[in-house]
Amino acid sequence: MMSLQMLGINPLGSLLLALVVSFVIILFGTYLGVLGALQTFFGESSWQDVSTVEEE
């Protein structure tokens, strides 16, 4: 908890924290988008299910 308070006081730390939070949000959104596309276009929930259907 003390390190987060120190990051909040330091302008460089707050910028770094904002970049990390933004990156995590974008990464999570991308994951949800790919998962939604899998379910919409292929009706599957993972790439393994899609590849095994194509091989059969």
mmCIF file with all atom_site columns, N, CA, C and O in Angstrom:
data_model
loop_
_atom_site.group_PDB
_atom_site.id
_atom_site.type_symbol
_atom_site.label_atom_id
_atom_site.label_alt_id
_atom_site.label_comp_id
_atom_site.label_asym_id
_atom_site.label_entity_id
_atom_site.label_seq_id
_atom_site.pdbx_PDB_ins_code
_atom_site.Cartn_x
_atom_site.Cartn_y
_atom_site.Cartn_z
_atom_site.occupancy
_atom_site.B_iso_or_equiv
_atom_site.pdbx_formal_charge
_atom_site.auth_seq_id
_atom_site.auth_comp_id
_atom_site.auth_asym_id
_atom_site.auth_atom_id
_atom_site.pdbx_PDB_model_num
ATOM 1   N N  . MET A 1 1  ? 0.835   -1.197  0.000   1.00 0.00 ? 1  MET A N  1
ATOM 2   C CA . MET A 1 1  ? 0.000   0.000   0.000   1.00 0.00 ? 1  MET A CA 1
ATOM 3   C C  . MET A 1 1  ? 0.869   1.247   0.000   1.00 0.00 ? 1  MET A C  1
ATOM 4   O O  . MET A 1 1  ? 0.541   2.222   -0.629  1.00 0.00 ? 1  MET A O  1
ATOM 5   N N  . MET A 1 2  ? 1.965   1.181   0.706   1.00 0.00 ? 2  MET A N  1
ATOM 6   C CA . MET A 1 2  ? 2.854   2.334   0.784   1.00 0.00 ? 2  MET A CA 1
ATOM 7   C C  . MET A 1 2  ? 3.449   2.661   -0.592  1.00 0.00 ? 2  MET A C  1
ATOM 8   O O  . MET A 1 2  ? 3.581   3.821   -0.946  1.00 0.00 ? 2  MET A O  1
ATOM 9   N N  . SER A 1 3  ? 3.763   1.615   -1.392  1.00 0.00 ? 3  SER A N  1
ATOM 10  C CA . SER A 1 3  ? 4.351   1.875   -2.705  1.00 0.00 ? 3  SER A CA 1
ATOM 11  C C  . SER A 1 3  ? 3.348   2.548   -3.635  1.00 0.00 ? 3  SER A C  1
ATOM 12  O O  . SER A 1 3  ? 3.723   3.369   -4.454  1.00 0.00 ? 3  SER A O  1
ATOM 13  N N  . LEU A 1 4  ? 2.060   2.205   -3.531  1.00 0.00 ? 4  LEU A N  1
ATOM 14  C CA . LEU A 1 4  ? 1.059   2.866   -4.357  1.00 0.00 ? 4  LEU A CA 1
ATOM 15  C C  . LEU A 1 4  ? 0.911   4.329   -3.971  1.00 0.00 ? 4  LEU A C  1
ATOM 16  O O  . LEU A 1 4  ? 0.709   5.181   -4.826  1.00 0.00 ? 4  LEU A O  1
ATOM 17  N N  . GLN A 1 5  ? 1.030   4.634   -2.692  1.00 0.00 ? 5  GLN A N  1
ATOM 18  C CA . GLN A 1 5  ? 0.961   6.027   -2.262  1.00 0.00 ? 5  GLN A CA 1
ATOM 19  C C  . GLN A 1 5  ? 2.164   6.797   -2.790  1.00 0.00 ? 5  GLN A C  1
ATOM 20  O O  . GLN A 1 5  ? 2.035   7.943   -3.213  1.00 0.00 ? 5  GLN A O  1
ATOM 21  N N  . MET A 1 6  ? 3.319   6.165   -2.799  1.00 0.00 ? 6  MET A N  1
ATOM 22  C CA . MET A 1 6  ? 4.514   6.833   -3.311  1.00 0.00 ? 6  MET A CA 1
ATOM 23  C C  . MET A 1 6  ? 4.394   7.050   -4.821  1.00 0.00 ? 6  MET A C  1
ATOM 24  O O  . MET A 1 6  ? 4.814   8.075   -5.341  1.00 0.00 ? 6  MET A O  1
ATOM 25  N N  . LEU A 1 7  ? 3.817   6.092   -5.535  1.00 0.00 ? 7  LEU A N  1
ATOM 26  C CA . LEU A 1 7  ? 3.630   6.262   -6.970  1.00 0.00 ? 7  LEU A CA 1
ATOM 27  C C  . LEU A 1 7  ? 2.635   7.379   -7.258  1.00 0.00 ? 7  LEU A C  1
ATOM 28  O O  . LEU A 1 7  ? 2.774   8.097   -8.239  1.00 0.00 ? 7  LEU A O  1
ATOM 29  N N  . GLY A 1 8  ? 1.621   7.514   -6.436  1.00 0.00 ? 8  GLY A N  1
ATOM 30  C CA . GLY A 1 8  ? 0.629   8.559   -6.636  1.00 0.00 ? 8  GLY A CA 1
ATOM 31  C C  . GLY A 1 8  ? 1.185   9.947   -6.404  1.00 0.00 ? 8  GLY A C  1
ATOM 32  O O  . GLY A 1 8  ? 0.731   10.921  -7.007  1.00 0.00 ? 8  GLY A O  1
ATOM 33  N N  . ILE A 1 9  ? 2.155   10.074  -5.547  1.00 0.00 ? 9  ILE A N  1
ATOM 34  C CA . ILE A 1 9  ? 2.742   11.379  -5.256  1.00 0.00 ? 9  ILE A CA 1
ATOM 35  C C  . ILE A 1 9  ? 3.712   11.792  -6.368  1.00 0.00 ? 9  ILE A C  1
ATOM 36  O O  . ILE A 1 9  ? 3.766   12.946  -6.762  1.00 0.00 ? 9  ILE A O  1
ATOM 37  N N  . ASN A 1 10 ? 4.438   10.859  -6.921  1.00 0.00 ? 10 ASN A N  1
ATOM 38  C CA . ASN A 1 10 ? 5.433   11.122  -7.948  1.00 0.00 ? 10 ASN A CA 1
ATOM 39  C C  . ASN A 1 10 ? 4.736   11.273  -9.312  1.00 0.00 ? 10 ASN A C  1
ATOM 40  O O  . ASN A 1 10 ? 4.005   10.386  -9.725  1.00 0.00 ? 10 ASN A O  1
ATOM 41  N N  . PRO A 1 11 ? 4.943   12.375  -10.040 1.00 0.00 ? 11 PRO A N  1
ATOM 42  C CA . PRO A 1 11 ? 4.296   12.548  -11.348 1.00 0.00 ? 11 PRO A CA 1
ATOM 43  C C  . PRO A 1 11 ? 4.694   11.467  -12.355 1.00 0.00 ? 11 PRO A C  1
ATOM 44  O O  . PRO A 1 11 ? 3.865   11.005  -13.133 1.00 0.00 ? 11 PRO A O  1
ATOM 45  N N  . LEU A 1 12 ? 5.938   11.056  -12.338 1.00 0.00 ? 12 LEU A N  1
ATOM 46  C CA . LEU A 1 12 ? 6.379   9.997   -13.245 1.00 0.00 ? 12 LEU A CA 1
ATOM 47  C C  . LEU A 1 12 ? 5.719   8.680   -12.877 1.00 0.00 ? 12 LEU A C  1
ATOM 48  O O  . LEU A 1 12 ? 5.309   7.910   -13.747 1.00 0.00 ? 12 LEU A O  1
ATOM 49  N N  . GLY A 1 13 ? 5.571   8.438   -11.591 1.00 0.00 ? 13 GLY A N  1
ATOM 50  C CA . GLY A 1 13 ? 4.915   7.219   -11.127 1.00 0.00 ? 13 GLY A CA 1
ATOM 51  C C  . GLY A 1 13 ? 3.453   7.190   -11.506 1.00 0.00 ? 13 GLY A C  1
ATOM 52  O O  . GLY A 1 13 ? 2.924   6.142   -11.888 1.00 0.00 ? 13 GLY A O  1
ATOM 53  N N  . SER A 1 14 ? 2.782   8.310   -11.417 1.00 0.00 ? 14 SER A N  1
ATOM 54  C CA . SER A 1 14 ? 1.365   8.345   -11.782 1.00 0.00 ? 14 SER A CA 1
ATOM 55  C C  . SER A 1 14 ? 1.190   8.143   -13.291 1.00 0.00 ? 14 SER A C  1
ATOM 56  O O  . SER A 1 14 ? 0.237   7.506   -13.727 1.00 0.00 ? 14 SER A O  1
ATOM 57  N N  . LEU A 1 15 ? 2.127   8.676   -14.071 1.00 0.00 ? 15 LEU A N  1
ATOM 58  C CA . LEU A 1 15 ? 2.089   8.456   -15.515 1.00 0.00 ? 15 LEU A CA 1
ATOM 59  C C  . LEU A 1 15 ? 2.304   6.978   -15.835 1.00 0.00 ? 15 LEU A C  1
ATOM 60  O O  . LEU A 1 15 ? 1.584   6.399   -16.661 1.00 0.00 ? 15 LEU A O  1
ATOM 61  N N  . LEU A 1 16 ? 3.259   6.366   -15.177 1.00 0.00 ? 16 LEU A N  1
ATOM 62  C CA . LEU A 1 16 ? 3.526   4.949   -15.375 1.00 0.00 ? 16 LEU A CA 1
ATOM 63  C C  . LEU A 1 16 ? 2.324   4.111   -14.959 1.00 0.00 ? 16 LEU A C  1
ATOM 64  O O  . LEU A 1 16 ? 1.930   3.178   -15.671 1.00 0.00 ? 16 LEU A O  1
ATOM 65  N N  . LEU A 1 17 ? 1.717   4.453   -13.843 1.00 0.00 ? 17 LEU A N  1
ATOM 66  C CA . LEU A 1 17 ? 0.542   3.733   -13.377 1.00 0.00 ? 17 LEU A CA 1
ATOM 67  C C  . LEU A 1 17 ? -0.609  3.880   -14.368 1.00 0.00 ? 17 LEU A C  1
ATOM 68  O O  . LEU A 1 17 ? -1.314  2.910   -14.669 1.00 0.00 ? 17 LEU A O  1
ATOM 69  N N  . ALA A 1 18 ? -0.800  5.053   -14.925 1.00 0.00 ? 18 ALA A N  1
ATOM 70  C CA . ALA A 1 18 ? -1.861  5.275   -15.914 1.00 0.00 ? 18 ALA A CA 1
ATOM 71  C C  . ALA A 1 18 ? -1.597  4.461   -17.176 1.00 0.00 ? 18 ALA A C  1
ATOM 72  O O  . ALA A 1 18 ? -2.528  3.897   -17.766 1.00 0.00 ? 18 ALA A O  1
ATOM 73  N N  . LEU A 1 19 ? -0.339  4.373   -17.608 1.00 0.00 ? 19 LEU A N  1
ATOM 74  C CA . LEU A 1 19 ? -0.003  3.582   -18.791 1.00 0.00 ? 19 LEU A CA 1
ATOM 75  C C  . LEU A 1 19 ? -0.230  2.094   -18.558 1.00 0.00 ? 19 LEU A C  1
ATOM 76  O O  . LEU A 1 19 ? -0.761  1.399   -19.433 1.00 0.00 ? 19 LEU A O  1
ATOM 77  N N  . VAL A 1 20 ? 0.133   1.617   -17.387 1.00 0.00 ? 20 VAL A N  1
ATOM 78  C CA . VAL A 1 20 ? -0.051  0.194   -17.078 1.00 0.00 ? 20 VAL A CA 1
ATOM 79  C C  . VAL A 1 20 ? -1.534  -0.147  -17.009 1.00 0.00 ? 20 VAL A C  1
ATOM 80  O O  . VAL A 1 20 ? -1.979  -1.153  -17.567 1.00 0.00 ? 20 VAL A O  1
ATOM 81  N N  . VAL A 1 21 ? -2.314  0.700   -16.355 1.00 0.00 ? 21 VAL A N  1
ATOM 82  C CA . VAL A 1 21 ? -3.757  0.454   -16.253 1.00 0.00 ? 21 VAL A CA 1
ATOM 83  C C  . VAL A 1 21 ? -4.393  0.493   -17.638 1.00 0.00 ? 21 VAL A C  1
ATOM 84  O O  . VAL A 1 21 ? -5.225  -0.359  -17.971 1.00 0.00 ? 21 VAL A O  1
ATOM 85  N N  . SER A 1 22 ? -4.006  1.451   -18.471 1.00 0.00 ? 22 SER A N  1
ATOM 86  C CA . SER A 1 22 ? -4.535  1.529   -19.831 1.00 0.00 ? 22 SER A CA 1
ATOM 87  C C  . SER A 1 22 ? -4.176  0.281   -20.635 1.00 0.00 ? 22 SER A C  1
ATOM 88  O O  . SER A 1 22 ? -5.020  -0.267  -21.357 1.00 0.00 ? 22 SER A O  1
ATOM 89  N N  . PHE A 1 23 ? -2.948  -0.172  -20.511 1.00 0.00 ? 23 PHE A N  1
ATOM 90  C CA . PHE A 1 23 ? -2.501  -1.368  -21.229 1.00 0.00 ? 23 PHE A CA 1
ATOM 91  C C  . PHE A 1 23 ? -3.299  -2.596  -20.811 1.00 0.00 ? 23 PHE A C  1
ATOM 92  O O  . PHE A 1 23 ? -3.716  -3.391  -21.656 1.00 0.00 ? 23 PHE A O  1
ATOM 93  N N  . VAL A 1 24 ? -3.547  -2.743  -19.525 1.00 0.00 ? 24 VAL A N  1
ATOM 94  C CA . VAL A 1 24 ? -4.302  -3.895  -19.023 1.00 0.00 ? 24 VAL A CA 1
ATOM 95  C C  . VAL A 1 24 ? -5.746  -3.838  -19.525 1.00 0.00 ? 24 VAL A C  1
ATOM 96  O O  . VAL A 1 24 ? -6.311  -4.855  -19.935 1.00 0.00 ? 24 VAL A O  1
ATOM 97  N N  . ILE A 1 25 ? -6.341  -2.656  -19.546 1.00 0.00 ? 25 ILE A N  1
ATOM 98  C CA . ILE A 1 25 ? -7.718  -2.519  -20.028 1.00 0.00 ? 25 ILE A CA 1
ATOM 99  C C  . ILE A 1 25 ? -7.798  -2.854  -21.520 1.00 0.00 ? 25 ILE A C  1
ATOM 100 O O  . ILE A 1 25 ? -8.704  -3.567  -21.967 1.00 0.00 ? 25 ILE A O  1
ATOM 101 N N  . ILE A 1 26 ? -6.836  -2.371  -22.309 1.00 0.00 ? 26 ILE A N  1
ATOM 102 C CA . ILE A 1 26 ? -6.814  -2.664  -23.740 1.00 0.00 ? 26 ILE A CA 1
ATOM 103 C C  . ILE A 1 26 ? -6.585  -4.156  -23.977 1.00 0.00 ? 26 ILE A C  1
ATOM 104 O O  . ILE A 1 26 ? -7.240  -4.769  -24.838 1.00 0.00 ? 26 ILE A O  1
ATOM 105 N N  . LEU A 1 27 ? -5.698  -4.754  -23.219 1.00 0.00 ? 27 LEU A N  1
ATOM 106 C CA . LEU A 1 27 ? -5.422  -6.183  -23.357 1.00 0.00 ? 27 LEU A CA 1
ATOM 107 C C  . LEU A 1 27 ? -6.662  -7.007  -23.035 1.00 0.00 ? 27 LEU A C  1
ATOM 108 O O  . LEU A 1 27 ? -7.012  -7.937  -23.765 1.00 0.00 ? 27 LEU A O  1
ATOM 109 N N  . PHE A 1 28 ? -7.359  -6.664  -21.962 1.00 0.00 ? 28 PHE A N  1
ATOM 110 C CA . PHE A 1 28 ? -8.566  -7.385  -21.570 1.00 0.00 ? 28 PHE A CA 1
ATOM 111 C C  . PHE A 1 28 ? -9.672  -7.198  -22.605 1.00 0.00 ? 28 PHE A C  1
ATOM 112 O O  . PHE A 1 28 ? -10.382 -8.139  -22.955 1.00 0.00 ? 28 PHE A O  1
ATOM 113 N N  . GLY A 1 29 ? -9.807  -5.995  -23.140 1.00 0.00 ? 29 GLY A N  1
ATOM 114 C CA . GLY A 1 29 ? -10.798 -5.743  -24.169 1.00 0.00 ? 29 GLY A CA 1
ATOM 115 C C  . GLY A 1 29 ? -10.516 -6.515  -25.445 1.00 0.00 ? 29 GLY A C  1
ATOM 116 O O  . GLY A 1 29 ? -11.439 -7.023  -26.100 1.00 0.00 ? 29 GLY A O  1
ATOM 117 N N  . THR A 1 30 ? -9.247  -6.611  -25.809 1.00 0.00 ? 30 THR A N  1
ATOM 118 C CA . THR A 1 30 ? -8.865  -7.384  -26.982 1.00 0.00 ? 30 THR A CA 1
ATOM 119 C C  . THR A 1 30 ? -9.184  -8.856  -26.787 1.00 0.00 ? 30 THR A C  1
ATOM 120 O O  . THR A 1 30 ? -9.704  -9.527  -27.689 1.00 0.00 ? 30 THR A O  1
ATOM 121 N N  . TYR A 1 31 ? -8.902  -9.369  -25.590 1.00 0.00 ? 31 TYR A N  1
ATOM 122 C CA . TYR A 1 31 ? -9.214  -10.767 -25.275 1.00 0.00 ? 31 TYR A CA 1
ATOM 123 C C  . TYR A 1 31 ? -10.716 -11.025 -25.400 1.00 0.00 ? 31 TYR A C  1
ATOM 124 O O  . TYR A 1 31 ? -11.139 -12.004 -26.008 1.00 0.00 ? 31 TYR A O  1
ATOM 125 N N  . LEU A 1 32 ? -11.524 -10.126 -24.843 1.00 0.00 ? 32 LEU A N  1
ATOM 126 C CA . LEU A 1 32 ? -12.968 -10.291 -24.929 1.00 0.00 ? 32 LEU A CA 1
ATOM 127 C C  . LEU A 1 32 ? -13.457 -10.187 -26.373 1.00 0.00 ? 32 LEU A C  1
ATOM 128 O O  . LEU A 1 32 ? -14.373 -10.901 -26.780 1.00 0.00 ? 32 LEU A O  1
ATOM 129 N N  . GLY A 1 33 ? -12.851 -9.316  -27.164 1.00 0.00 ? 33 GLY A N  1
ATOM 130 C CA . GLY A 1 33 ? -13.223 -9.184  -28.571 1.00 0.00 ? 33 GLY A CA 1
ATOM 131 C C  . GLY A 1 33 ? -12.911 -10.435 -29.367 1.00 0.00 ? 33 GLY A C  1
ATOM 132 O O  . GLY A 1 33 ? -13.728 -10.887 -30.182 1.00 0.00 ? 33 GLY A O  1
ATOM 133 N N  . VAL A 1 34 ? -11.754 -11.021 -29.144 1.00 0.00 ? 34 VAL A N  1
ATOM 134 C CA . VAL A 1 34 ? -11.386 -12.256 -29.855 1.00 0.00 ? 34 VAL A CA 1
ATOM 135 C C  . VAL A 1 34 ? -12.299 -13.398 -29.415 1.00 0.00 ? 34 VAL A C  1
ATOM 136 O O  . VAL A 1 34 ? -12.760 -14.190 -30.235 1.00 0.00 ? 34 VAL A O  1
ATOM 137 N N  . LEU A 1 35 ? -12.582 -13.474 -28.136 1.00 0.00 ? 35 LEU A N  1
ATOM 138 C CA . LEU A 1 35 ? -13.476 -14.517 -27.640 1.00 0.00 ? 35 LEU A CA 1
ATOM 139 C C  . LEU A 1 35 ? -14.873 -14.355 -28.231 1.00 0.00 ? 35 LEU A C  1
ATOM 140 O O  . LEU A 1 35 ? -15.508 -15.331 -28.636 1.00 0.00 ? 35 LEU A O  1
ATOM 141 N N  . GLY A 1 36 ? -15.350 -13.120 -28.309 1.00 0.00 ? 36 GLY A N  1
ATOM 142 C CA . GLY A 1 36 ? -16.657 -12.866 -28.918 1.00 0.00 ? 36 GLY A CA 1
ATOM 143 C C  . GLY A 1 36 ? -16.682 -13.226 -30.390 1.00 0.00 ? 36 GLY A C  1
ATOM 144 O O  . GLY A 1 36 ? -17.675 -13.764 -30.888 1.00 0.00 ? 36 GLY A O  1
ATOM 145 N N  . ALA A 1 37 ? -15.593 -12.931 -31.109 1.00 0.00 ? 37 ALA A N  1
ATOM 146 C CA . ALA A 1 37 ? -15.517 -13.284 -32.531 1.00 0.00 ? 37 ALA A CA 1
ATOM 147 C C  . ALA A 1 37 ? -15.508 -14.797 -32.714 1.00 0.00 ? 37 ALA A C  1
ATOM 148 O O  . ALA A 1 37 ? -16.150 -15.312 -33.636 1.00 0.00 ? 37 ALA A O  1
ATOM 149 N N  . LEU A 1 38 ? -14.811 -15.507 -31.856 1.00 0.00 ? 38 LEU A N  1
ATOM 150 C CA . LEU A 1 38 ? -14.814 -16.973 -31.936 1.00 0.00 ? 38 LEU A CA 1
ATOM 151 C C  . LEU A 1 38 ? -16.217 -17.521 -31.767 1.00 0.00 ? 38 LEU A C  1
ATOM 152 O O  . LEU A 1 38 ? -16.649 -18.399 -32.515 1.00 0.00 ? 38 LEU A O  1
ATOM 153 N N  . GLN A 1 39 ? -16.914 -17.003 -30.784 1.00 0.00 ? 39 GLN A N  1
ATOM 154 C CA . GLN A 1 39 ? -18.255 -17.507 -30.518 1.00 0.00 ? 39 GLN A CA 1
ATOM 155 C C  . GLN A 1 39 ? -19.229 -17.101 -31.610 1.00 0.00 ? 39 GLN A C  1
ATOM 156 O O  . GLN A 1 39 ? -20.120 -17.862 -31.965 1.00 0.00 ? 39 GLN A O  1
ATOM 157 N N  . THR A 1 40 ? -19.065 -15.913 -32.181 1.00 0.00 ? 40 THR A N  1
ATOM 158 C CA . THR A 1 40 ? -19.986 -15.439 -33.209 1.00 0.00 ? 40 THR A CA 1
ATOM 159 C C  . THR A 1 40 ? -19.759 -16.149 -34.545 1.00 0.00 ? 40 THR A C  1
ATOM 160 O O  . THR A 1 40 ? -20.703 -16.659 -35.147 1.00 0.00 ? 40 THR A O  1
ATOM 161 N N  . PHE A 1 41 ? -18.531 -16.202 -35.002 1.00 0.00 ? 41 PHE A N  1
ATOM 162 C CA . PHE A 1 41 ? -18.260 -16.719 -36.338 1.00 0.00 ? 41 PHE A CA 1
ATOM 163 C C  . PHE A 1 41 ? -18.123 -18.240 -36.391 1.00 0.00 ? 41 PHE A C  1
ATOM 164 O O  . PHE A 1 41 ? -18.484 -18.859 -37.373 1.00 0.00 ? 41 PHE A O  1
ATOM 165 N N  . PHE A 1 42 ? -17.590 -18.834 -35.331 1.00 0.00 ? 42 PHE A N  1
ATOM 166 C CA . PHE A 1 42 ? -17.340 -20.273 -35.362 1.00 0.00 ? 42 PHE A CA 1
ATOM 167 C C  . PHE A 1 42 ? -18.245 -21.061 -34.425 1.00 0.00 ? 42 PHE A C  1
ATOM 168 O O  . PHE A 1 42 ? -18.323 -22.277 -34.512 1.00 0.00 ? 42 PHE A O  1
ATOM 169 N N  . GLY A 1 43 ? -18.867 -20.405 -33.481 1.00 0.00 ? 43 GLY A N  1
ATOM 170 C CA . GLY A 1 43 ? -19.703 -21.105 -32.510 1.00 0.00 ? 43 GLY A CA 1
ATOM 171 C C  . GLY A 1 43 ? -18.893 -21.904 -31.518 1.00 0.00 ? 43 GLY A C  1
ATOM 172 O O  . GLY A 1 43 ? -19.390 -22.826 -30.888 1.00 0.00 ? 43 GLY A O  1
ATOM 173 N N  . GLU A 1 44 ? -17.622 -21.586 -31.380 1.00 0.00 ? 44 GLU A N  1
ATOM 174 C CA . GLU A 1 44 ? -16.730 -22.297 -30.459 1.00 0.00 ? 44 GLU A CA 1
ATOM 175 C C  . GLU A 1 44 ? -16.190 -21.330 -29.420 1.00 0.00 ? 44 GLU A C  1
ATOM 176 O O  . GLU A 1 44 ? -16.269 -20.122 -29.583 1.00 0.00 ? 44 GLU A O  1
ATOM 177 N N  . SER A 1 45 ? -15.612 -21.892 -28.346 1.00 0.00 ? 45 SER A N  1
ATOM 178 C CA . SER A 1 45 ? -15.091 -21.037 -27.290 1.00 0.00 ? 45 SER A CA 1
ATOM 179 C C  . SER A 1 45 ? -13.572 -21.063 -27.181 1.00 0.00 ? 45 SER A C  1
ATOM 180 O O  . SER A 1 45 ? -13.008 -20.431 -26.300 1.00 0.00 ? 45 SER A O  1
ATOM 181 N N  . SER A 1 46 ? -12.884 -21.806 -28.044 1.00 0.00 ? 46 SER A N  1
ATOM 182 C CA . SER A 1 46 ? -11.423 -21.804 -28.020 1.00 0.00 ? 46 SER A CA 1
ATOM 183 C C  . SER A 1 46 ? -10.887 -22.126 -29.414 1.00 0.00 ? 46 SER A C  1
ATOM 184 O O  . SER A 1 46 ? -11.587 -22.702 -30.254 1.00 0.00 ? 46 SER A O  1
ATOM 185 N N  . TRP A 1 47 ? -9.619  -21.761 -29.672 1.00 0.00 ? 47 TRP A N  1
ATOM 186 C CA . TRP A 1 47 ? -9.008  -22.032 -30.969 1.00 0.00 ? 47 TRP A CA 1
ATOM 187 C C  . TRP A 1 47 ? -8.821  -23.523 -31.180 1.00 0.00 ? 47 TRP A C  1
ATOM 188 O O  . TRP A 1 47 ? -8.844  -24.007 -32.307 1.00 0.00 ? 47 TRP A O  1
ATOM 189 N N  . GLN A 1 48 ? -8.632  -24.297 -30.097 1.00 0.00 ? 48 GLN A N  1
ATOM 190 C CA . GLN A 1 48 ? -8.459  -25.740 -30.235 1.00 0.00 ? 48 GLN A CA 1
ATOM 191 C C  . GLN A 1 48 ? -9.726  -26.375 -30.817 1.00 0.00 ? 48 GLN A C  1
ATOM 192 O O  . GLN A 1 48 ? -9.655  -27.282 -31.641 1.00 0.00 ? 48 GLN A O  1
ATOM 193 N N  . ASP A 1 49 ? -10.894 -25.898 -30.389 1.00 0.00 ? 49 ASP A N  1
ATOM 194 C CA . ASP A 1 49 ? -12.149 -26.444 -30.918 1.00 0.00 ? 49 ASP A CA 1
ATOM 195 C C  . ASP A 1 49 ? -12.289 -26.129 -32.402 1.00 0.00 ? 49 ASP A C  1
ATOM 196 O O  . ASP A 1 49 ? -12.768 -26.960 -33.170 1.00 0.00 ? 49 ASP A O  1
ATOM 197 N N  . VAL A 1 50 ? -11.874 -24.941 -32.814 1.00 0.00 ? 50 VAL A N  1
ATOM 198 C CA . VAL A 1 50 ? -11.971 -24.558 -34.227 1.00 0.00 ? 50 VAL A CA 1
ATOM 199 C C  . VAL A 1 50 ? -11.028 -25.403 -35.068 1.00 0.00 ? 50 VAL A C  1
ATOM 200 O O  . VAL A 1 50 ? -11.401 -25.907 -36.126 1.00 0.00 ? 50 VAL A O  1
ATOM 201 N N  . SER A 1 51 ? -9.799  -25.609 -34.617 1.00 0.00 ? 51 SER A N  1
ATOM 202 C CA . SER A 1 51 ? -8.830  -26.363 -35.411 1.00 0.00 ? 51 SER A CA 1
ATOM 203 C C  . SER A 1 51 ? -9.193  -27.839 -35.493 1.00 0.00 ? 51 SER A C  1
ATOM 204 O O  . SER A 1 51 ? -8.960  -28.473 -36.519 1.00 0.00 ? 51 SER A O  1
ATOM 205 N N  . THR A 1 52 ? -9.778  -28.436 -34.456 1.00 0.00 ? 52 THR A N  1
ATOM 206 C CA . THR A 1 52 ? -10.145 -29.846 -34.532 1.00 0.00 ? 52 THR A CA 1
ATOM 207 C C  . THR A 1 52 ? -11.347 -30.053 -35.447 1.00 0.00 ? 52 THR A C  1
ATOM 208 O O  . THR A 1 52 ? -11.455 -31.076 -36.095 1.00 0.00 ? 52 THR A O  1
ATOM 209 N N  . VAL A 1 53 ? -12.235 -29.087 -35.550 1.00 0.00 ? 53 VAL A N  1
ATOM 210 C CA . VAL A 1 53 ? -13.381 -29.207 -36.454 1.00 0.00 ? 53 VAL A CA 1
ATOM 211 C C  . VAL A 1 53 ? -12.901 -29.153 -37.895 1.00 0.00 ? 53 VAL A C  1
ATOM 212 O O  . VAL A 1 53 ? -13.387 -29.896 -38.746 1.00 0.00 ? 53 VAL A O  1
ATOM 213 N N  . GLU A 1 54 ? -11.923 -28.305 -38.199 1.00 0.00 ? 54 GLU A N  1
ATOM 214 C CA . GLU A 1 54 ? -11.414 -28.188 -39.572 1.00 0.00 ? 54 GLU A CA 1
ATOM 215 C C  . GLU A 1 54 ? -10.655 -29.428 -39.998 1.00 0.00 ? 54 GLU A C  1
ATOM 216 O O  . GLU A 1 54 ? -10.655 -29.800 -41.159 1.00 0.00 ? 54 GLU A O  1
ATOM 217 N N  . GLU A 1 55 ? -9.979  -30.127 -39.071 1.00 0.00 ? 55 GLU A N  1
ATOM 218 C CA . GLU A 1 55 ? -9.195  -31.293 -39.417 1.00 0.00 ? 55 GLU A CA 1
ATOM 219 C C  . GLU A 1 55 ? -10.070 -32.512 -39.704 1.00 0.00 ? 55 GLU A C  1
ATOM 220 O O  . GLU A 1 55 ? -9.706  -33.387 -40.459 1.00 0.00 ? 55 GLU A O  1
ATOM 221 N N  . GLU A 1 56 ? -11.217 -32.591 -39.099 1.00 0.00 ? 56 GLU A N  1
ATOM 222 C CA . GLU A 1 56 ? -12.082 -33.771 -39.252 1.00 0.00 ? 56 GLU A CA 1
ATOM 223 C C  . GLU A 1 56 ? -12.808 -33.823 -40.555 1.00 0.00 ? 56 GLU A C  1
ATOM 224 O O  . GLU A 1 56 ? -13.015 -33.015 -41.308 1.00 0.00 ? 56 GLU A O  1
#
